[in-house]
Short mmCIF file of C-alpha atoms (C1' of nucleotides) in Angstrom, two decimals:
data_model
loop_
_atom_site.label_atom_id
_atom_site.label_comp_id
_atom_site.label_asym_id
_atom_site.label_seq_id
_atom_site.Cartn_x
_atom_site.Cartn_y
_atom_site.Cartn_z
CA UNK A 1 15.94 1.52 -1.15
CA UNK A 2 18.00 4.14 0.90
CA UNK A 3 16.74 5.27 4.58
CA UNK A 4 15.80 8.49 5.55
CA UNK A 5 17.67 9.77 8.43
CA UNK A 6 16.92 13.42 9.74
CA UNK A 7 20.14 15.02 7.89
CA UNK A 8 19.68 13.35 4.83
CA UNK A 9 16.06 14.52 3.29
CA UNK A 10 14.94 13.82 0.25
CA UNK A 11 14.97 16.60 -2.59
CA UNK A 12 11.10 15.39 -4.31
CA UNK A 13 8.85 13.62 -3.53
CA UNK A 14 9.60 11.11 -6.12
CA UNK A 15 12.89 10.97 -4.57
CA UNK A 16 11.07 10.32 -1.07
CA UNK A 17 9.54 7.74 -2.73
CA UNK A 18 12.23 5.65 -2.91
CA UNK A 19 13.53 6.33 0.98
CA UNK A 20 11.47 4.81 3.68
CA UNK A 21 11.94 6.11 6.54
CA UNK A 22 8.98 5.16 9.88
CA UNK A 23 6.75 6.80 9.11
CA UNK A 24 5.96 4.44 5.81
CA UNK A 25 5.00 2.11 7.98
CA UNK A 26 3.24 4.12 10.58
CA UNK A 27 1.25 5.34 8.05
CA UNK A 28 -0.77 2.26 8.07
CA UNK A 29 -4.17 2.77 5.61
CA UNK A 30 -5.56 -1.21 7.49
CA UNK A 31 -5.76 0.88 10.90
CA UNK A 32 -7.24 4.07 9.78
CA UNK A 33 -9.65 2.05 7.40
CA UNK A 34 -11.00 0.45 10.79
CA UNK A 35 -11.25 4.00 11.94
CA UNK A 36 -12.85 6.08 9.30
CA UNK A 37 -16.62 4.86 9.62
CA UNK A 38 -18.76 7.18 12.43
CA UNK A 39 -20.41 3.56 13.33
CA UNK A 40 -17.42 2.42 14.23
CA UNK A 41 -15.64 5.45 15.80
CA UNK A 42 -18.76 5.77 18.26
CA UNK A 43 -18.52 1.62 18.89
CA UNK A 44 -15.05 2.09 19.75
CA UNK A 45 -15.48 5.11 21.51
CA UNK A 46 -18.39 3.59 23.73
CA UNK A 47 -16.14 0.55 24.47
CA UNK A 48 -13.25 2.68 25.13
CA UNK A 49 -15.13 5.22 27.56
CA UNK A 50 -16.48 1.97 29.14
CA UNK A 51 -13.27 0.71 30.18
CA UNK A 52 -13.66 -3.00 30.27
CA UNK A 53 -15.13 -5.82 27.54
CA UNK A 54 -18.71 -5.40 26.72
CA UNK A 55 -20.59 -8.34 24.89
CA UNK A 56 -21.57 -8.24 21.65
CA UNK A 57 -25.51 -7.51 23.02
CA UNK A 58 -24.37 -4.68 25.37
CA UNK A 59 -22.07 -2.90 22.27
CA UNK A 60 -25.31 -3.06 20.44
CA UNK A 61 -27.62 -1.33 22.50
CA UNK A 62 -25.66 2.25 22.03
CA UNK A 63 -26.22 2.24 18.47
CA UNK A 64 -29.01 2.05 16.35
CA UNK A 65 -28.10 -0.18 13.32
CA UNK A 66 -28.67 -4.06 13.20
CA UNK A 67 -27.42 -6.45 15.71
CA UNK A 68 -25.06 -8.16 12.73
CA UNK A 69 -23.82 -4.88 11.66
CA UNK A 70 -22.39 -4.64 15.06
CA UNK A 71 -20.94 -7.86 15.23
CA UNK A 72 -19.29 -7.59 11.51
CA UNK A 73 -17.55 -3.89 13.09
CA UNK A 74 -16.34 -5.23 15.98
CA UNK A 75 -14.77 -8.61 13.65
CA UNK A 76 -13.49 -5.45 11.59
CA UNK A 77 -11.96 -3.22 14.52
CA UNK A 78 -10.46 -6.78 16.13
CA UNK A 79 -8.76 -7.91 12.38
CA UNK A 80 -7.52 -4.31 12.93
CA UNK A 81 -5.23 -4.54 15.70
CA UNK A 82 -7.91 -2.19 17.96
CA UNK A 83 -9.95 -4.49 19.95
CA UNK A 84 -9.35 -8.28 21.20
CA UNK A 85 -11.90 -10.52 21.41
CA UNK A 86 -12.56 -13.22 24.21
CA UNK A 87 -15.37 -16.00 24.34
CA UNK A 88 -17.33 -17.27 27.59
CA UNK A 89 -20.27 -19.48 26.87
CA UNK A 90 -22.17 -18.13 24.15
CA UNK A 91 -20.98 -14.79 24.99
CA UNK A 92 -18.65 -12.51 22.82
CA UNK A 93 -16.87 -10.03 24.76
CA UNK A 94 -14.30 -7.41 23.26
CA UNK A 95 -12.21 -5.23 24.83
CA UNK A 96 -10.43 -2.04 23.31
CA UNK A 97 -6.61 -2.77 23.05
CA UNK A 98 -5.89 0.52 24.79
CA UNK A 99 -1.91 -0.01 23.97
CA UNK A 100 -1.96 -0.87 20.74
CA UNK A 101 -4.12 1.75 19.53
CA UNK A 102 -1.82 4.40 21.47
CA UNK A 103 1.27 3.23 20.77
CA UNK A 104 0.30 3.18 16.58
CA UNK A 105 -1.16 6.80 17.18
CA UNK A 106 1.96 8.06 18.95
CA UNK A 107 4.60 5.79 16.97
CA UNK A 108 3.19 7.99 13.91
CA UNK A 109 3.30 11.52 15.64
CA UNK A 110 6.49 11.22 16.61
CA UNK A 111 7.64 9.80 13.19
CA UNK A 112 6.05 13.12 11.50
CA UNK A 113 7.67 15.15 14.00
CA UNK A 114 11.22 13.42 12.73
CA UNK A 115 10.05 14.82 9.16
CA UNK A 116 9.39 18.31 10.56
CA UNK A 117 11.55 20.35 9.58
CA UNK A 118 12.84 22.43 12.51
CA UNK A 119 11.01 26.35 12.11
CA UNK A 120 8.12 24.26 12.61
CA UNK A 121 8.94 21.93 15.27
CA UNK A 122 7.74 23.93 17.93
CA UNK A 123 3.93 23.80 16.79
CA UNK A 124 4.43 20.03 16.19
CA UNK A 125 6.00 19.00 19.91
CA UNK A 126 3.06 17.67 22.06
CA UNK A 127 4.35 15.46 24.31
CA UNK A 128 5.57 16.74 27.76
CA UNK A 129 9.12 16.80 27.36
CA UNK A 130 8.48 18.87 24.23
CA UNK A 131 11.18 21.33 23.91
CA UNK A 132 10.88 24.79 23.31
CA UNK B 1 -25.37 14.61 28.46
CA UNK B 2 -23.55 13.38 31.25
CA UNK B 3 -19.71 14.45 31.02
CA UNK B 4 -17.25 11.70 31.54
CA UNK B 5 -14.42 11.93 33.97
CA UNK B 6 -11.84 9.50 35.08
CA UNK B 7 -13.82 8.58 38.27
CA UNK B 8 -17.20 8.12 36.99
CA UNK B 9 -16.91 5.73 34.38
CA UNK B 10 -20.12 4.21 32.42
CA UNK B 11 -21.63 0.94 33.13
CA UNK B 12 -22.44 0.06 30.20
CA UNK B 13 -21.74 0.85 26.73
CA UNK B 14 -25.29 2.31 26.17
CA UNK B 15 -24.94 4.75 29.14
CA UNK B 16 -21.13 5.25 27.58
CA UNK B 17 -23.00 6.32 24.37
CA UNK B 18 -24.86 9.49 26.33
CA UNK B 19 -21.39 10.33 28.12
CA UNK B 20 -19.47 12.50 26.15
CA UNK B 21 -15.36 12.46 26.99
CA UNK B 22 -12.91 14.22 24.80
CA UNK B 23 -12.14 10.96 22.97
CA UNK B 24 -15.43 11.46 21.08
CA UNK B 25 -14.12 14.34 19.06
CA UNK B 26 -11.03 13.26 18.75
CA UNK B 27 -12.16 9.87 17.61
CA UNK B 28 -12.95 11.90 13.96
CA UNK B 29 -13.93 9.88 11.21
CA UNK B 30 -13.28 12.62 8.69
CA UNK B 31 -9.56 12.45 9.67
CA UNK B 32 -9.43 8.71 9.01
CA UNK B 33 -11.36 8.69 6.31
CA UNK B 34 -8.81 10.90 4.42
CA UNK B 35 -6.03 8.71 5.60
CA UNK B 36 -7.76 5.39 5.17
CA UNK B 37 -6.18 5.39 1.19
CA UNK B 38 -3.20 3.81 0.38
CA UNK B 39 -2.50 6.20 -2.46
CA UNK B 40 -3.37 9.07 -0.06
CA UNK B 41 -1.05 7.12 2.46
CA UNK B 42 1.69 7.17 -0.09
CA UNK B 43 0.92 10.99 -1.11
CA UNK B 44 1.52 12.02 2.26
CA UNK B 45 4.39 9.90 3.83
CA UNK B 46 6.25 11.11 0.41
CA UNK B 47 5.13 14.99 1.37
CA UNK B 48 6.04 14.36 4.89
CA UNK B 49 9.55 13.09 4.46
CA UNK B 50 9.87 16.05 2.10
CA UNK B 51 9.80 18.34 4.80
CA UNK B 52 8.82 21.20 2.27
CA UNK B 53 5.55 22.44 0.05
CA UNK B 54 5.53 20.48 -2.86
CA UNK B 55 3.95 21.12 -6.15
CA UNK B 56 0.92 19.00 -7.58
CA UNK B 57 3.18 17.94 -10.33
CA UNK B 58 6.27 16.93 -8.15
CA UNK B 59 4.05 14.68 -6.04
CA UNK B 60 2.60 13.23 -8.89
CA UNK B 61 5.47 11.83 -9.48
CA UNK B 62 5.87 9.66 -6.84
CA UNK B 63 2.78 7.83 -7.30
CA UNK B 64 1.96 5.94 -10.78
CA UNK B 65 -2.20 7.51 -10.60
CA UNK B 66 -3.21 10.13 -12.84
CA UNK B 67 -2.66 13.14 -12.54
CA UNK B 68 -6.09 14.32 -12.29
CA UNK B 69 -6.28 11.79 -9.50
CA UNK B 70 -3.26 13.37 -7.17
CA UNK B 71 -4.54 16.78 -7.77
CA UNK B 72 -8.05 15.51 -5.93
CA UNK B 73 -6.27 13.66 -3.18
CA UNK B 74 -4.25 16.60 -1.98
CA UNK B 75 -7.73 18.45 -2.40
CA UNK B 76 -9.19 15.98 -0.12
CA UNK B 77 -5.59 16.00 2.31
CA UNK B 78 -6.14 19.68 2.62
CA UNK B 79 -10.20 19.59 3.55
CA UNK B 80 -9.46 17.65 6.37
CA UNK B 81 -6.78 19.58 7.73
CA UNK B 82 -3.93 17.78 6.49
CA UNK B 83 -2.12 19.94 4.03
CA UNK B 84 -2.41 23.35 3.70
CA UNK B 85 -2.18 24.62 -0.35
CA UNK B 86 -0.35 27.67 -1.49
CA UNK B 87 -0.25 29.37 -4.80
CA UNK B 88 2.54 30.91 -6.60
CA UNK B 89 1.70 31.73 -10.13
CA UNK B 90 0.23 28.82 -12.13
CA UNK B 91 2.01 26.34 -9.58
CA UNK B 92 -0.34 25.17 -6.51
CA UNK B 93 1.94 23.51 -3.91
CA UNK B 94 1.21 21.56 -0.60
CA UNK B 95 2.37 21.53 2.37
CA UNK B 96 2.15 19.06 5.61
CA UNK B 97 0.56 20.57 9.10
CA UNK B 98 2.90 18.69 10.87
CA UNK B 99 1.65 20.26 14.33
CA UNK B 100 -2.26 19.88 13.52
CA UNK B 101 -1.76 16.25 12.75
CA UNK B 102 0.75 15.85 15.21
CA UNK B 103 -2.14 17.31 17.71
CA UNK B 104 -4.69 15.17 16.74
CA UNK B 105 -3.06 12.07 17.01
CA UNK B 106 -1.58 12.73 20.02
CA UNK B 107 -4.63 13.81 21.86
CA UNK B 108 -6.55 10.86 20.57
CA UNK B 109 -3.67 8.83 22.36
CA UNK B 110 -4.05 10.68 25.41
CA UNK B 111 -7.98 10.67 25.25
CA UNK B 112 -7.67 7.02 25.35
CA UNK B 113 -5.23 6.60 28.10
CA UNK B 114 -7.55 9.00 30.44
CA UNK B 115 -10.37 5.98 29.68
CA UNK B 116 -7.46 3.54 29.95
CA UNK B 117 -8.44 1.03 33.21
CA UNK B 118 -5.71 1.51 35.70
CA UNK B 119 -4.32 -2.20 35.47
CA UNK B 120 -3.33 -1.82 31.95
CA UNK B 121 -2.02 1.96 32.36
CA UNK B 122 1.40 0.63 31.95
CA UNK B 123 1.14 -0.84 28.55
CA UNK B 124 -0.74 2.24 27.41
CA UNK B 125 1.40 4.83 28.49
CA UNK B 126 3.88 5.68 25.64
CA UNK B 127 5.10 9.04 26.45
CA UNK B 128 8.52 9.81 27.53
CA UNK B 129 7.69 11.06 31.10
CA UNK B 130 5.34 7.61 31.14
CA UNK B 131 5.06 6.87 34.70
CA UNK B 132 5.93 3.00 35.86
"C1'" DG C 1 -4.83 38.21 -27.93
"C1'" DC C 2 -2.32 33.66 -28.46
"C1'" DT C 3 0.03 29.80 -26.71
"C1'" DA C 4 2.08 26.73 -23.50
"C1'" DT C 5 2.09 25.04 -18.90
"C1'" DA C 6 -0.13 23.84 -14.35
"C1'" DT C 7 -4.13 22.51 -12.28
"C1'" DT C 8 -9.03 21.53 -11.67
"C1'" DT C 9 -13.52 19.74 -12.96
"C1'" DG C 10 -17.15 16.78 -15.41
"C1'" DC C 11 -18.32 12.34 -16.36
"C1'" DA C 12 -18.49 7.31 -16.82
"C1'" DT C 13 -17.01 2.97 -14.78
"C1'" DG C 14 -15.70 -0.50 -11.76
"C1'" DA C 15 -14.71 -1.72 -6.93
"C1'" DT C 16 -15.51 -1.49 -2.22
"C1'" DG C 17 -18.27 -1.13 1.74
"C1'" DA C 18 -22.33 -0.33 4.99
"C1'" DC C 19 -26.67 -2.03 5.87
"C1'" DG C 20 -30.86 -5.02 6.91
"C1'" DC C 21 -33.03 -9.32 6.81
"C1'" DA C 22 -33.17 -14.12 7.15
"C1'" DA C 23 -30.96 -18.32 7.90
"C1'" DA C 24 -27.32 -20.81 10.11
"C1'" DC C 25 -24.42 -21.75 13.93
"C1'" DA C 26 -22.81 -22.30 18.93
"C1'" DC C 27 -23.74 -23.11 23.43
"C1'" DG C 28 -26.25 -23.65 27.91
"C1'" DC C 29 -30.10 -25.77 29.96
"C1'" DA C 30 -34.09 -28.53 30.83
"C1'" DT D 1 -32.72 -34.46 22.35
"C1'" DG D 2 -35.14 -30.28 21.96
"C1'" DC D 3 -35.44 -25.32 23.02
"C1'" DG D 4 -33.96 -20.57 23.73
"C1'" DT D 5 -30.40 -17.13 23.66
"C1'" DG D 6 -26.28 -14.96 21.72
"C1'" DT D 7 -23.64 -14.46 17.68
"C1'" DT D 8 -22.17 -15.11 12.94
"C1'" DT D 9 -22.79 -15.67 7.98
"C1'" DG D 10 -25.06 -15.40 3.24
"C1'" DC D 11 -27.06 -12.41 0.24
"C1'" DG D 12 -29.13 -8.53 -2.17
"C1'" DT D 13 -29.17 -3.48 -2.38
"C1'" DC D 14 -27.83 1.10 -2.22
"C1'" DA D 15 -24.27 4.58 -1.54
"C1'" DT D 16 -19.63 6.05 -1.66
"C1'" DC D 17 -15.31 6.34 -3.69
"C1'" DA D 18 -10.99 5.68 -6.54
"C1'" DT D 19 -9.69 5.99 -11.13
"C1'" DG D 20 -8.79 7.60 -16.03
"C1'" DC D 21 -9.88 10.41 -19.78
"C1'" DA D 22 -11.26 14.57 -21.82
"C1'" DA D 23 -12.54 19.19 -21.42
"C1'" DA D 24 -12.28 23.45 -18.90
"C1'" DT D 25 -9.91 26.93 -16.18
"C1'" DA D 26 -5.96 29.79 -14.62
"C1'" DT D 27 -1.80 32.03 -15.36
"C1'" DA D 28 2.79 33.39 -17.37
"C1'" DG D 29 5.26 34.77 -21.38
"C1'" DC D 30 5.27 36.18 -26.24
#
DNA sequence: GCTATATTTGCATGATGACGCAAACACGCA
DNA sequence: TGCGTGTTTGCGTCATCATGCAAATATAGC
């Protein structure tokens, strides 16, 4: 399996098949499957906006599905790399894994942005030191 | 609905829930949802590393699925602001939006860094001008 | 118009997943 | 040990979705 480096590109897609390059495993489908239900993006986003780990109970109380439907999203988003779990009597607490998550999200812009090719690089820069 | 800012930060998730922040757009299940597949995963690292619009044939290719199949995935890439489709002739080809995808994966990041408690700031932080 | 090529759409099927309810489990406390 | 609270698990159901095949559509060239 070759490597793709930014002056050697693949010629078709079948040939980019066969060249893995960072973005193959950036593109992870586990994460974005933990992501792509609106239950879960508004759990996550209620934990997140929270800022600290919020029992099982408390994550419950912002959404209106069943108490066990809650639980089994937050097992899903923890299997997931997003959120960590922690135990303190008979109290489940989890907490977002705010560097994780960022670090995947970023790790795969900036992987894409290698692929860009350059007449479009300037739309695709985000980051700070983006250069013009 | 109470707007969240970096100094007044929910007590709880259920007060979280009526406090909107910019991660709750960002956090887009639609997005995920069309990268949640590992064929669709494969479809578009393989257009990515590409670097160029690529026909529905030629990215077939790559990927042992029917044809039929690719044709709908790229469909589904493109409704969700992933690829952008062009025509020439009889040929339909796709193309990555590199700086839209770019964008919304960055800004996620950086959505959840503003909710990001100060203490673990460090490990979040993943840009290049990422302060110490 | 006819034909070949490129793509899309209709349809059936099998797999996966979200959900609610009830039962089970874990733990603290009297 | 028994009870109450917090959480997880088993199970059935309904919806969504990925897939392949066949038919339909679109377009270029004859």
């Amino acid at each position: 399996m070759m490597t793709q480096t930014r002056r050697h590109r693949p010629a078709s897609p079948k040939q980019a098949s066969t060249c893995c390059g960072p973005i193959d495993d950036l593109l992870n489908p586990e994460l974005f499957k933990a992501l792509c239900d609106p239950t879960r993006a508004k759990l996550l986003g209620c934990l997140a906006k929270c800022g600290r780990a919020c029992s099982v109970s408390e994550v419950a109380e912002c959404c209106s599905v069943d108490f066990s439907v809650v639980s089994r999203h937050l097992q899903l988003l923890e299997r997931a790399g997003i959120l960590v779990s922690s135990r303190e009597g008979r109290t489940v607490s989890y907490a977002v894994k705010y560097g994780h998550l960022c670090q995947a999200l970023r790790g795969l812009a900036d992987a894409l942005e290698q692929c860009c090719p350059a007449d479009q690089a300037a739309e695709c820069a985000g980051g700070c030191c983006a250069k013009r």
